Short mmCIF file of C-alpha atoms and ligand atoms in Angstrom, two decimals:
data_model
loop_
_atom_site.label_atom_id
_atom_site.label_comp_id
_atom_site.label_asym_id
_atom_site.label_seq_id
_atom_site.Cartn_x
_atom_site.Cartn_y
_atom_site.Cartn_z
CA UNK B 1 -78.25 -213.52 -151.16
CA UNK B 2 -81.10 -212.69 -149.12
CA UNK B 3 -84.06 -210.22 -148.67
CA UNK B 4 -83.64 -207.67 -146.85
CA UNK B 5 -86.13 -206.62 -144.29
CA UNK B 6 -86.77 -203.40 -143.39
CA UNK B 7 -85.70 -203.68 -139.42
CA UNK B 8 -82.29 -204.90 -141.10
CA UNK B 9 -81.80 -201.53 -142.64
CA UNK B 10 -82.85 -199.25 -140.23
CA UNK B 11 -80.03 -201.10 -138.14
CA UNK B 12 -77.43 -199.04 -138.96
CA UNK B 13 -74.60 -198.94 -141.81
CA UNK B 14 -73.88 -201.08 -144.39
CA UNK B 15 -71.23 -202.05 -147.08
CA UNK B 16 -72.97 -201.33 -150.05
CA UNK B 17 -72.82 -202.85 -153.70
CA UNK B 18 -75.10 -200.84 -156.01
CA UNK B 19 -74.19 -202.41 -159.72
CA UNK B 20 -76.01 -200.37 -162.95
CA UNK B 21 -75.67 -201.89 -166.17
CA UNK B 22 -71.73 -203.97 -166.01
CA UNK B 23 -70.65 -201.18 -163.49
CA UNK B 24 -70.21 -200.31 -159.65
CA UNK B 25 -71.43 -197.48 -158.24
CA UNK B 26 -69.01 -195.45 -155.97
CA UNK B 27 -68.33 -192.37 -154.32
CA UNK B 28 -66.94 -189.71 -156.73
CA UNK B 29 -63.03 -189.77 -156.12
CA UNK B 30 -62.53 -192.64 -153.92
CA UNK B 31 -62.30 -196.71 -154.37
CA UNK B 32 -63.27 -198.42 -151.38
CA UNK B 33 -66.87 -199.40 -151.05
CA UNK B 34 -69.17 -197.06 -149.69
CA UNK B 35 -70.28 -197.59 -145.99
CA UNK B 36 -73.46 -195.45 -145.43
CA UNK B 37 -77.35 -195.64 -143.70
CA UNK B 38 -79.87 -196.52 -145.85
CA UNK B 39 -81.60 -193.13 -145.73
CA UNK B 40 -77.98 -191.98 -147.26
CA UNK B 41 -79.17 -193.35 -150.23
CA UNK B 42 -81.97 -192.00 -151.48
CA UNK B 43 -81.79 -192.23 -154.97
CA UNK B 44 -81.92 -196.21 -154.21
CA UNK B 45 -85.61 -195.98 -152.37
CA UNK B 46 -87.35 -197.27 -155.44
CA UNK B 47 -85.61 -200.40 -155.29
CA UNK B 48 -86.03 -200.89 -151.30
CA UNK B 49 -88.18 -204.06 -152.23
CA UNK B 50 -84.68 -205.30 -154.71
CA UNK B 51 -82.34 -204.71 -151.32
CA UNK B 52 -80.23 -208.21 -151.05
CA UNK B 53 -77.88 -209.16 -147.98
CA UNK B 54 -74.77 -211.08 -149.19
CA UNK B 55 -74.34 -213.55 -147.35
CA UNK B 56 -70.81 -213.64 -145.43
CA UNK B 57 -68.05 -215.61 -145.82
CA UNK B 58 -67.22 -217.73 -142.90
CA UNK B 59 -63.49 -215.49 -142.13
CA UNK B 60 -65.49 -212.39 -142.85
CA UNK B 61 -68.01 -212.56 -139.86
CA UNK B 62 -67.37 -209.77 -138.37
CA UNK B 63 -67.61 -207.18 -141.43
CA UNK B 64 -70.52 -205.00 -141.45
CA UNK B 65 -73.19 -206.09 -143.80
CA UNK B 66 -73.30 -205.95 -147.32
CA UNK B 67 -75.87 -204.80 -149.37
CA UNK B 68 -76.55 -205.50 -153.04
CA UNK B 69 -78.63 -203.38 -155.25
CA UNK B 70 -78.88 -204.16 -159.22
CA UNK B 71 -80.60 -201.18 -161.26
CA UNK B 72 -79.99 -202.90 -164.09
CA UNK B 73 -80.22 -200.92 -167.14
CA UNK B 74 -81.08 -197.67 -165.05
CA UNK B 75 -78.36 -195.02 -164.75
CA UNK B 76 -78.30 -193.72 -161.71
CA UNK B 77 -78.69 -189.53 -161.50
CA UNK B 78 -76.96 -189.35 -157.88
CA UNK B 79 -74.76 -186.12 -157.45
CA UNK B 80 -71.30 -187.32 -155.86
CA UNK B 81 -71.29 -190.81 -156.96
CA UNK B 82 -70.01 -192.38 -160.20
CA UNK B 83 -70.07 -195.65 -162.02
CA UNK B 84 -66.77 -197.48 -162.65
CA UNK B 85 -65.87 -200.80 -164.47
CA UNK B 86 -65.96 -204.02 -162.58
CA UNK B 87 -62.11 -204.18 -163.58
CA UNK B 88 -61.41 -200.82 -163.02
CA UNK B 89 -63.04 -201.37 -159.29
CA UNK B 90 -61.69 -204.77 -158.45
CA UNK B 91 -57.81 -203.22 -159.75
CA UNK B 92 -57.79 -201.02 -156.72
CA UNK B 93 -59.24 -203.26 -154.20
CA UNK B 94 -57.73 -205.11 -151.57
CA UNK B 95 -58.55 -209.01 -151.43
CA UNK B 96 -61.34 -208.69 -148.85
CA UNK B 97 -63.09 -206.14 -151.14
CA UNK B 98 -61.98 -208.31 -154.48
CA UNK B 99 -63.91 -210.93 -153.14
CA UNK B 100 -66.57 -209.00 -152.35
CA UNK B 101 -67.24 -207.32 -155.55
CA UNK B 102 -67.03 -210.77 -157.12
CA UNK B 103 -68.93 -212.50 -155.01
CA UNK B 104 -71.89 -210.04 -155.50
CA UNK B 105 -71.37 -209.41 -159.56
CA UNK B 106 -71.36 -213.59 -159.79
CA UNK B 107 -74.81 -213.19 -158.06
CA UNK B 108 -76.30 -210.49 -159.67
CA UNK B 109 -75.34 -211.67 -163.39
CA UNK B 110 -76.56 -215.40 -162.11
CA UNK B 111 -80.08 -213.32 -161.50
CA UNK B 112 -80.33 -211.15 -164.42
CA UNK B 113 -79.39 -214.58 -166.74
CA UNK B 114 -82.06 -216.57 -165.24
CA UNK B 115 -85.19 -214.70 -165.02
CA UNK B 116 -86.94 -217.59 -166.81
CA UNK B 117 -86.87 -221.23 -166.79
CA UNK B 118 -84.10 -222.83 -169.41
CA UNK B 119 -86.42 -225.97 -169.43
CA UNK B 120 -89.94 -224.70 -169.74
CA UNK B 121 -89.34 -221.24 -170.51
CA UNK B 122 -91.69 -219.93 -167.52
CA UNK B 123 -90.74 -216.93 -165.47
CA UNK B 124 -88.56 -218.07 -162.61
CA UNK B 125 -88.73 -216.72 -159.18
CA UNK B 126 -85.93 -216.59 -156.39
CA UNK B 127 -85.23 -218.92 -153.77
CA UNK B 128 -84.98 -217.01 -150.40
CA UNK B 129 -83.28 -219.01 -148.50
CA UNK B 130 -80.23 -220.69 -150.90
CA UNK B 131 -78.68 -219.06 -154.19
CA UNK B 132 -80.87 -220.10 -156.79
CA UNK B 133 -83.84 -219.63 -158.72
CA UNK B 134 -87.01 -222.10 -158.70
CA UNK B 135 -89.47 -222.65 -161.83
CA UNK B 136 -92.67 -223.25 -160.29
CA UNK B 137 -94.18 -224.51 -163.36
CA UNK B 138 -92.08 -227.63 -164.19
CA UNK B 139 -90.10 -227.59 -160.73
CA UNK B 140 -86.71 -226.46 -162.16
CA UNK B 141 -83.95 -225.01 -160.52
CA UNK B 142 -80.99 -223.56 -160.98
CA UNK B 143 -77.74 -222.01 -159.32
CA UNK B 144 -75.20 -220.12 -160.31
CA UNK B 145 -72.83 -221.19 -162.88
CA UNK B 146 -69.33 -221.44 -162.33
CA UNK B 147 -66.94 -221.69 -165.03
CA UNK B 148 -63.51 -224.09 -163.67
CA UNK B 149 -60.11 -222.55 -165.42
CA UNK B 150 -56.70 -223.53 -165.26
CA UNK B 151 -53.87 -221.24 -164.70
CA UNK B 152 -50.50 -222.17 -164.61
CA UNK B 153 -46.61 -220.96 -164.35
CA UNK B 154 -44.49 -222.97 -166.24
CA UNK B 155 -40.62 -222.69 -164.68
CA UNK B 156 -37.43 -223.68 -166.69
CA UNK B 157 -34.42 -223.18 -164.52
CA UNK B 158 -34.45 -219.38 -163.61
CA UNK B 159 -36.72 -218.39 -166.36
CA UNK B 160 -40.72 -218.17 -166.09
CA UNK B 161 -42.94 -218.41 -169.66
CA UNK B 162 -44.79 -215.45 -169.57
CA UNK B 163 -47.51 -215.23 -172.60
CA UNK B 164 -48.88 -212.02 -174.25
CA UNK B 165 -52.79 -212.55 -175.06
CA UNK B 166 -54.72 -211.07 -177.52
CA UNK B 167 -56.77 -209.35 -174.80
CA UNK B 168 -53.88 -207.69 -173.85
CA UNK B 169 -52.90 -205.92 -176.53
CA UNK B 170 -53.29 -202.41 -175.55
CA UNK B 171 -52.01 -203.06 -172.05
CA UNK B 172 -48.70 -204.75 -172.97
CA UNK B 173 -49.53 -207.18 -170.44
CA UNK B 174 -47.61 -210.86 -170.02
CA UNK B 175 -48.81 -213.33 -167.87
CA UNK B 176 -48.87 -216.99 -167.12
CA UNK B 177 -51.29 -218.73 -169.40
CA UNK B 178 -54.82 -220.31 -168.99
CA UNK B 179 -57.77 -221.24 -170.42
CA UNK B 180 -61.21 -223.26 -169.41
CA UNK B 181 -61.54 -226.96 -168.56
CA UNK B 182 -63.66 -229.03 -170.75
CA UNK B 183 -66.11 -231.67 -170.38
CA UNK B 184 -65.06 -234.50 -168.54
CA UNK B 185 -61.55 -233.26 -168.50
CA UNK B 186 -59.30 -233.26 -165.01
CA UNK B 187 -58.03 -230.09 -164.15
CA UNK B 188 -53.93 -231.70 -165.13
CA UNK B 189 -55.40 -232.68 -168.16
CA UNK B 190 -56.64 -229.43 -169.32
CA UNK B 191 -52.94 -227.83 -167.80
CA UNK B 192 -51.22 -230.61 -169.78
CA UNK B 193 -53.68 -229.49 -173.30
CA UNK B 194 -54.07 -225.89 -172.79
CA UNK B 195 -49.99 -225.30 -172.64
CA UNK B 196 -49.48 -227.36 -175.61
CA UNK B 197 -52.61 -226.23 -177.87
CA UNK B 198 -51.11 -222.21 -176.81
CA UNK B 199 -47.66 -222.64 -176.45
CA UNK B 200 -46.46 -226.07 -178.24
CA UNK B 201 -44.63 -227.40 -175.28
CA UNK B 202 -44.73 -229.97 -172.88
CA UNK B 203 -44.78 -229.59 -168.88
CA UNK B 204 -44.69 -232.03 -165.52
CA UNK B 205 -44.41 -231.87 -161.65
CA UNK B 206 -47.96 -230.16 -161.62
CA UNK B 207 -48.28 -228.69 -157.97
CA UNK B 208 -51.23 -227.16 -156.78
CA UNK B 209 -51.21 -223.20 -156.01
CA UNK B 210 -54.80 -221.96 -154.66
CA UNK B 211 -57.75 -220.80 -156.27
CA UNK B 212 -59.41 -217.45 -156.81
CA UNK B 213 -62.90 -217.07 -158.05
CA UNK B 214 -62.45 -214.51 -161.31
CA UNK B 215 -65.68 -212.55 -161.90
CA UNK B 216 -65.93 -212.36 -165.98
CA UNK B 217 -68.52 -213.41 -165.70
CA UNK B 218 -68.12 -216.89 -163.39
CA UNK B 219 -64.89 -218.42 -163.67
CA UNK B 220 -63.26 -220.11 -160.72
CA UNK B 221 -59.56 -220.15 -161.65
CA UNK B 222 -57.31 -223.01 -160.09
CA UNK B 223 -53.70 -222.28 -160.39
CA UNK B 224 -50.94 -224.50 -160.94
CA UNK B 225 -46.75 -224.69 -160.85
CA UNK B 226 -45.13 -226.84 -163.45
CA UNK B 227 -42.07 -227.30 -164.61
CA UNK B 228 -40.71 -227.41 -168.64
CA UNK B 229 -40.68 -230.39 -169.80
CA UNK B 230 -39.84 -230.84 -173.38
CA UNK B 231 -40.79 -229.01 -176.68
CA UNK B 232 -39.96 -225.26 -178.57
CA UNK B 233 -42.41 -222.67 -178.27
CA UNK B 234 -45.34 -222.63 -181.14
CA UNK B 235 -47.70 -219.76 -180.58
CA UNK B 236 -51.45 -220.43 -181.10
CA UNK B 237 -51.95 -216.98 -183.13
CA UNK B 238 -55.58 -216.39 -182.30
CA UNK B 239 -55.07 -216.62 -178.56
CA UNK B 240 -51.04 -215.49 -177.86
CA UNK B 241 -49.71 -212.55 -179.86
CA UNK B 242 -46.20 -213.12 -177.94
CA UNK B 243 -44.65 -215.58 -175.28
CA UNK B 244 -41.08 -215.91 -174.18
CA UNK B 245 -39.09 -217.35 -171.17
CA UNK B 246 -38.26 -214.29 -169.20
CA UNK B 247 -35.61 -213.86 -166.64
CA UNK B 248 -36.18 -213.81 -162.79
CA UNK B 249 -34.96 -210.59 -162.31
CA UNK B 250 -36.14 -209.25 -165.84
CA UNK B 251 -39.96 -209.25 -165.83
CA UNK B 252 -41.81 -207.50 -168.55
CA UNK B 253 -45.38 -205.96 -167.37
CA UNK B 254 -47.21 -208.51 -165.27
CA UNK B 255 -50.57 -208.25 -163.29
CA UNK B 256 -51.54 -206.87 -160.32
CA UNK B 257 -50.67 -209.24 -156.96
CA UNK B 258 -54.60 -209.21 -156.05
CA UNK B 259 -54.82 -211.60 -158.83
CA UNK B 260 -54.14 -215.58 -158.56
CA UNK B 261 -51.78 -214.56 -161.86
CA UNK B 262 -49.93 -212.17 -159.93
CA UNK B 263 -49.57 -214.53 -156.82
CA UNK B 264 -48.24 -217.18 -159.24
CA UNK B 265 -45.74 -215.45 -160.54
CA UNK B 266 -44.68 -214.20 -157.17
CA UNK B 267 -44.31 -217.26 -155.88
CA UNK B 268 -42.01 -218.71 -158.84
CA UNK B 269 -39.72 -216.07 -158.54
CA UNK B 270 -39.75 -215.81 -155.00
CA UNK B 271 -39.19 -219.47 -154.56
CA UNK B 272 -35.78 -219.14 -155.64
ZN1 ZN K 301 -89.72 -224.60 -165.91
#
């Protein structure tokens, strides 16, 4: 992200992503972005110094820019506008505004995380001209973490294993499992652990899905097909509260398609 100069914003409109506390400001009653002038925003002038362009990504050239604003702990008093949840916001959205909302909440946690140096403990400062922040006292510097997870569908003839997490408790939610790669692990590895530490089975035929960068807080998940294998199903009880091998055409409640769990499990059944 860069700094914003003042010519820039006098331009003309701009996407804008004003985040206040672990939530997105928006226009009262709507879901998209908001698109507006800078002198729209008045109740943002105190932070005109804090205004940060994110950068674009290379498909997205021709968007308008977008701006990124962090008041931090400040609650914004702005009649017509209110804050809603990072999930709540990224539900709603299409992919082009999904990854914008997590590009820009990846960035603006990396900031508020790394205000001082993890080495030397000195007050860091921001580099202008890559993502990362600089210690000037001991020289070190750091980008934004970025957390690698596995997620995988695990097909056994014309049934998909569908897990219940704890998380999802109040949502009755079942999707395909996952769960952070290690240390000096290989993303098949950590498929081939994480299935059998949650579920007690054994899968093969790993193929590669895609990827999708998953915003709490910085997790890149990278999503896998693989078939059964061998094994019964053991739940891990701290992590699964229910899994089962569910039907094609019989799905319980799965997530939304603008996640890579959604697209997974769309493309198993779909493949058919
Ligand atoms: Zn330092």
């Amino acid at each position: 992200m860069n700094i914003v100069h003042e010519s820039e914003l006098a331009a003309g409109a701009g996407v804008w992503l004003i985040f206040s506390q672990g939530q997105l400001l928006l226009e009262s009653g709507t879901t998209n972005l908001p698109k507006k002038h800078w002198h729209e925003l008045p109740f943002l002038h105190h932070y005109r110094s804090d205004v940060r362009l994110l950068k674009p990504l290379v498909q997205q050239s021709s968007l308008p820019p977008c701006y990124v604003v962090d008041m931090g702990l400040e609650t914004p008093r702005a009649q017509g506008w209110e804050e809603v949840s990072l999930r709540t916001a990224i539900s709603t959205a299409d992919s082009e505004q999904f990854e914008t909302i997590a590009r820009a909440w990846q960035y603006v946690h990396f900031l508020r995380t790394h205000r001082f140096c993890g080495k030397c403990g000195a007050a860091t400062t921001q580099v202008d001209w890559e993502m990362a922040v600089q210690c000037h006292q001991c020289q070190h510097r750091c980008y934004p973490r970025i957390s690698p997870c596995i997620i995988v569908a695990i097909v056994r003839g014309n049934t998909i294993l569908l897990a219940k997490g704890v998380r999802h408790q109040s949502t009755n939610m079942y999707s395909t499992l996952a769960g952070f790669v290690e240390s000096g692990e290989s993303l098949e590895q950590a498929v081939h652990r994480e299935v059998f530490e949650e579920v007690g089975i054994r899968v093969e035929n790993l193929r590669y899905f895609s990827s999708q960068p998953w915003p709490f807080p910085h997790s890149l998940m990278m999503g896998f097909i693989a078939d059964y294998k061998s094994g019964e199903l053991r739940l891990e009880e701290n992590e699964i509260l229910d899994a089962d091998w569910f039907e094609f055409g019989d799905l319980p409640n799965t997530p939304p398609k603008v996640s890579i769990a959604g697209q997974l499990i769309d493309a198993v059944i779909n493949r058919q």
